[in-house]
Amino acid sequence: MDRRDTLLLACGTAESRARLRSVFAESFNLLEADNSPQARLLLEQNHQVIAAVLLDISVPEKFAEGDLRVDVEENRSGVPVLVMVPDGDPQWLRQAFQLG
């Protein structure tokens, strides 16, 4: 693969990944991670084909605030990270916007 035709689904629950998979599977190749370290590793290894990271932070123990900062700020690959926040929680929304 030499073009960006892959999405990285970084979600803490199998249910979240399954919902996203059902939406995007026909249009993109998919990689899946269920925690921040795994997501960072997949991004590092596959950044040349990843169009975007869908980062679901609804499971704080797998995608904690500190991990979110690392996932977004230390992403040197240039791949967009789209943060999905739990139930529009104002704290997480503010945190995501502050990180860019």
JSON list of C-alpha atoms in Angstrom, two decimals:
[
{"chain": "A", "resi": 1, "resn": "MET", "atom": "CA", "xyz": [0.00, 0.00, 0.00]},
{"chain": "A", "resi": 2, "resn": "ASP", "atom": "CA", "xyz": [1.51, 3.30, -1.02]},
{"chain": "A", "resi": 3, "resn": "ARG", "atom": "CA", "xyz": [-1.42, 5.64, -0.44]},
{"chain": "A", "resi": 4, "resn": "ARG", "atom": "CA", "xyz": [-3.27, 6.76, 2.67]},
{"chain": "A", "resi": 5, "resn": "ASP", "atom": "CA", "xyz": [-6.23, 4.42, 2.55]},
{"chain": "A", "resi": 6, "resn": "THR", "atom": "CA", "xyz": [-6.24, 3.18, 6.15]},
{"chain": "A", "resi": 7, "resn": "LEU", "atom": "CA", "xyz": [-7.93, 4.36, 9.33]},
{"chain": "A", "resi": 8, "resn": "LEU", "atom": "CA", "xyz": [-6.59, 3.57, 12.77]},
{"chain": "A", "resi": 9, "resn": "LEU", "atom": "CA", "xyz": [-9.47, 2.93, 15.16]},
{"chain": "A", "resi": 10, "resn": "ALA", "atom": "CA", "xyz": [-8.12, 3.64, 18.64]},
{"chain": "A", "resi": 11, "resn": "CYS", "atom": "CA", "xyz": [-10.98, 2.65, 20.93]},
{"chain": "A", "resi": 12, "resn": "GLY", "atom": "CA", "xyz": [-11.04, 1.12, 24.38]},
{"chain": "A", "resi": 13, "resn": "THR", "atom": "CA", "xyz": [-13.97, -1.21, 23.79]},
{"chain": "A", "resi": 14, "resn": "ALA", "atom": "CA", "xyz": [-14.67, -3.88, 21.22]},
{"chain": "A", "resi": 15, "resn": "GLU", "atom": "CA", "xyz": [-18.18, -2.45, 20.87]},
{"chain": "A", "resi": 16, "resn": "SER", "atom": "CA", "xyz": [-16.85, 0.98, 19.86]},
{"chain": "A", "resi": 17, "resn": "ARG", "atom": "CA", "xyz": [-14.47, -0.55, 17.35]},
{"chain": "A", "resi": 18, "resn": "ALA", "atom": "CA", "xyz": [-17.28, -2.71, 15.91]},
{"chain": "A", "resi": 19, "resn": "ARG", "atom": "CA", "xyz": [-19.53, 0.34, 15.43]},
{"chain": "A", "resi": 20, "resn": "LEU", "atom": "CA", "xyz": [-16.77, 2.25, 13.67]},
{"chain": "A", "resi": 21, "resn": "ARG", "atom": "CA", "xyz": [-15.81, -0.80, 11.63]},
{"chain": "A", "resi": 22, "resn": "SER", "atom": "CA", "xyz": [-19.40, -1.10, 10.38]},
{"chain": "A", "resi": 23, "resn": "VAL", "atom": "CA", "xyz": [-19.28, 2.51, 9.16]},
{"chain": "A", "resi": 24, "resn": "PHE", "atom": "CA", "xyz": [-15.83, 2.59, 7.56]},
{"chain": "A", "resi": 25, "resn": "ALA", "atom": "CA", "xyz": [-15.00, -0.99, 6.48]},
{"chain": "A", "resi": 26, "resn": "GLU", "atom": "CA", "xyz": [-16.27, -0.56, 2.92]},
{"chain": "A", "resi": 27, "resn": "SER", "atom": "CA", "xyz": [-14.23, 2.57, 2.25]},
{"chain": "A", "resi": 28, "resn": "PHE", "atom": "CA", "xyz": [-10.98, 2.05, 4.19]},
{"chain": "A", "resi": 29, "resn": "ASN", "atom": "CA", "xyz": [-8.55, -0.57, 5.34]},
{"chain": "A", "resi": 30, "resn": "LEU", "atom": "CA", "xyz": [-8.72, -0.63, 9.13]},
{"chain": "A", "resi": 31, "resn": "LEU", "atom": "CA", "xyz": [-6.20, -1.04, 11.92]},
{"chain": "A", "resi": 32, "resn": "GLU", "atom": "CA", "xyz": [-7.46, -1.36, 15.49]},
{"chain": "A", "resi": 33, "resn": "ALA", "atom": "CA", "xyz": [-5.98, -0.59, 18.89]},
{"chain": "A", "resi": 34, "resn": "ASP", "atom": "CA", "xyz": [-7.60, -0.89, 22.30]},
{"chain": "A", "resi": 35, "resn": "ASN", "atom": "CA", "xyz": [-5.17, 1.31, 24.26]},
{"chain": "A", "resi": 36, "resn": "SER", "atom": "CA", "xyz": [-2.77, 4.22, 23.81]},
{"chain": "A", "resi": 37, "resn": "PRO", "atom": "CA", "xyz": [0.52, 2.27, 23.65]},
{"chain": "A", "resi": 38, "resn": "GLN", "atom": "CA", "xyz": [-0.88, -0.05, 20.99]},
{"chain": "A", "resi": 39, "resn": "ALA", "atom": "CA", "xyz": [-2.27, 2.89, 19.00]},
{"chain": "A", "resi": 40, "resn": "ARG", "atom": "CA", "xyz": [1.06, 4.72, 19.09]},
{"chain": "A", "resi": 41, "resn": "LEU", "atom": "CA", "xyz": [2.90, 1.59, 17.94]},
{"chain": "A", "resi": 42, "resn": "LEU", "atom": "CA", "xyz": [0.50, 1.00, 15.04]},
{"chain": "A", "resi": 43, "resn": "LEU", "atom": "CA", "xyz": [0.74, 4.67, 14.03]},
{"chain": "A", "resi": 44, "resn": "GLU", "atom": "CA", "xyz": [4.52, 4.57, 14.15]},
{"chain": "A", "resi": 45, "resn": "GLN", "atom": "CA", "xyz": [4.67, 1.38, 12.07]},
{"chain": "A", "resi": 46, "resn": "ASN", "atom": "CA", "xyz": [2.00, 2.36, 9.51]},
{"chain": "A", "resi": 47, "resn": "HIS", "atom": "CA", "xyz": [1.92, 6.17, 9.35]},
{"chain": "A", "resi": 48, "resn": "GLN", "atom": "CA", "xyz": [2.64, 6.19, 5.62]},
{"chain": "A", "resi": 49, "resn": "VAL", "atom": "CA", "xyz": [-0.74, 4.57, 4.81]},
{"chain": "A", "resi": 50, "resn": "ILE", "atom": "CA", "xyz": [-2.93, 5.96, 7.61]},
{"chain": "A", "resi": 51, "resn": "ALA", "atom": "CA", "xyz": [-5.33, 8.69, 6.51]},
{"chain": "A", "resi": 52, "resn": "ALA", "atom": "CA", "xyz": [-6.54, 9.46, 10.06]},
{"chain": "A", "resi": 53, "resn": "VAL", "atom": "CA", "xyz": [-6.70, 8.18, 13.62]},
{"chain": "A", "resi": 54, "resn": "LEU", "atom": "CA", "xyz": [-10.15, 7.97, 15.21]},
{"chain": "A", "resi": 55, "resn": "LEU", "atom": "CA", "xyz": [-9.35, 8.25, 18.92]},
{"chain": "A", "resi": 56, "resn": "ASP", "atom": "CA", "xyz": [-12.25, 7.33, 21.22]},
{"chain": "A", "resi": 57, "resn": "ILE", "atom": "CA", "xyz": [-11.39, 8.43, 24.75]},
{"chain": "A", "resi": 58, "resn": "SER", "atom": "CA", "xyz": [-14.52, 7.08, 26.42]},
{"chain": "A", "resi": 59, "resn": "VAL", "atom": "CA", "xyz": [-12.54, 4.47, 28.41]},
{"chain": "A", "resi": 60, "resn": "PRO", "atom": "CA", "xyz": [-10.30, 6.65, 30.62]},
{"chain": "A", "resi": 61, "resn": "GLU", "atom": "CA", "xyz": [-8.15, 3.80, 31.92]},
{"chain": "A", "resi": 62, "resn": "LYS", "atom": "CA", "xyz": [-7.09, 2.97, 28.35]},
{"chain": "A", "resi": 63, "resn": "PHE", "atom": "CA", "xyz": [-6.95, 6.52, 26.95]},
{"chain": "A", "resi": 64, "resn": "ALA", "atom": "CA", "xyz": [-6.28, 8.73, 29.97]},
{"chain": "A", "resi": 65, "resn": "GLU", "atom": "CA", "xyz": [-5.73, 12.50, 29.83]},
{"chain": "A", "resi": 66, "resn": "GLY", "atom": "CA", "xyz": [-1.95, 12.05, 29.87]},
{"chain": "A", "resi": 67, "resn": "ASP", "atom": "CA", "xyz": [-2.14, 9.50, 27.08]},
{"chain": "A", "resi": 68, "resn": "LEU", "atom": "CA", "xyz": [-4.35, 11.84, 25.06]},
{"chain": "A", "resi": 69, "resn": "ARG", "atom": "CA", "xyz": [-1.72, 14.54, 25.33]},
{"chain": "A", "resi": 70, "resn": "VAL", "atom": "CA", "xyz": [0.97, 12.12, 24.12]},
{"chain": "A", "resi": 71, "resn": "ASP", "atom": "CA", "xyz": [-1.23, 10.72, 21.34]},
{"chain": "A", "resi": 72, "resn": "VAL", "atom": "CA", "xyz": [-2.02, 14.15, 19.92]},
{"chain": "A", "resi": 73, "resn": "GLU", "atom": "CA", "xyz": [1.01, 16.33, 20.76]},
{"chain": "A", "resi": 74, "resn": "GLU", "atom": "CA", "xyz": [3.72, 13.76, 20.09]},
{"chain": "A", "resi": 75, "resn": "ASN", "atom": "CA", "xyz": [2.21, 12.56, 16.82]},
{"chain": "A", "resi": 76, "resn": "ARG", "atom": "CA", "xyz": [5.02, 13.63, 14.51]},
{"chain": "A", "resi": 77, "resn": "SER", "atom": "CA", "xyz": [3.66, 11.66, 11.55]},
{"chain": "A", "resi": 78, "resn": "GLY", "atom": "CA", "xyz": [1.34, 14.42, 10.38]},
{"chain": "A", "resi": 79, "resn": "VAL", "atom": "CA", "xyz": [-1.62, 12.03, 10.46]},
{"chain": "A", "resi": 80, "resn": "PRO", "atom": "CA", "xyz": [-4.78, 13.80, 11.67]},
{"chain": "A", "resi": 81, "resn": "VAL", "atom": "CA", "xyz": [-6.13, 12.59, 15.03]},
{"chain": "A", "resi": 82, "resn": "LEU", "atom": "CA", "xyz": [-9.90, 12.93, 15.36]},
{"chain": "A", "resi": 83, "resn": "VAL", "atom": "CA", "xyz": [-10.85, 12.79, 19.04]},
{"chain": "A", "resi": 84, "resn": "MET", "atom": "CA", "xyz": [-14.23, 11.32, 19.95]},
{"chain": "A", "resi": 85, "resn": "VAL", "atom": "CA", "xyz": [-15.25, 12.44, 23.43]},
{"chain": "A", "resi": 86, "resn": "PRO", "atom": "CA", "xyz": [-17.65, 10.61, 25.75]},
{"chain": "A", "resi": 87, "resn": "ASP", "atom": "CA", "xyz": [-21.17, 12.04, 25.59]},
{"chain": "A", "resi": 88, "resn": "GLY", "atom": "CA", "xyz": [-19.99, 15.55, 24.78]},
{"chain": "A", "resi": 89, "resn": "ASP", "atom": "CA", "xyz": [-18.36, 15.84, 28.22]},
{"chain": "A", "resi": 90, "resn": "PRO", "atom": "CA", "xyz": [-17.24, 19.50, 28.52]},
{"chain": "A", "resi": 91, "resn": "GLN", "atom": "CA", "xyz": [-13.99, 18.60, 30.30]},
{"chain": "A", "resi": 92, "resn": "TRP", "atom": "CA", "xyz": [-12.91, 16.23, 27.53]},
{"chain": "A", "resi": 93, "resn": "LEU", "atom": "CA", "xyz": [-14.10, 18.62, 24.82]},
{"chain": "A", "resi": 94, "resn": "ARG", "atom": "CA", "xyz": [-12.04, 21.42, 26.34]},
{"chain": "A", "resi": 95, "resn": "GLN", "atom": "CA", "xyz": [-9.01, 19.12, 26.66]},
{"chain": "A", "resi": 96, "resn": "ALA", "atom": "CA", "xyz": [-9.32, 17.95, 23.03]},
{"chain": "A", "resi": 97, "resn": "PHE", "atom": "CA", "xyz": [-9.63, 21.52, 21.69]},
{"chain": "A", "resi": 98, "resn": "GLN", "atom": "CA", "xyz": [-6.66, 22.67, 23.77]},
{"chain": "A", "resi": 99, "resn": "LEU", "atom": "CA", "xyz": [-4.55, 19.93, 22.20]},
{"chain": "A", "resi": 100, "resn": "GLY", "atom": "CA", "xyz": [-5.56, 20.99, 18.70]}
]
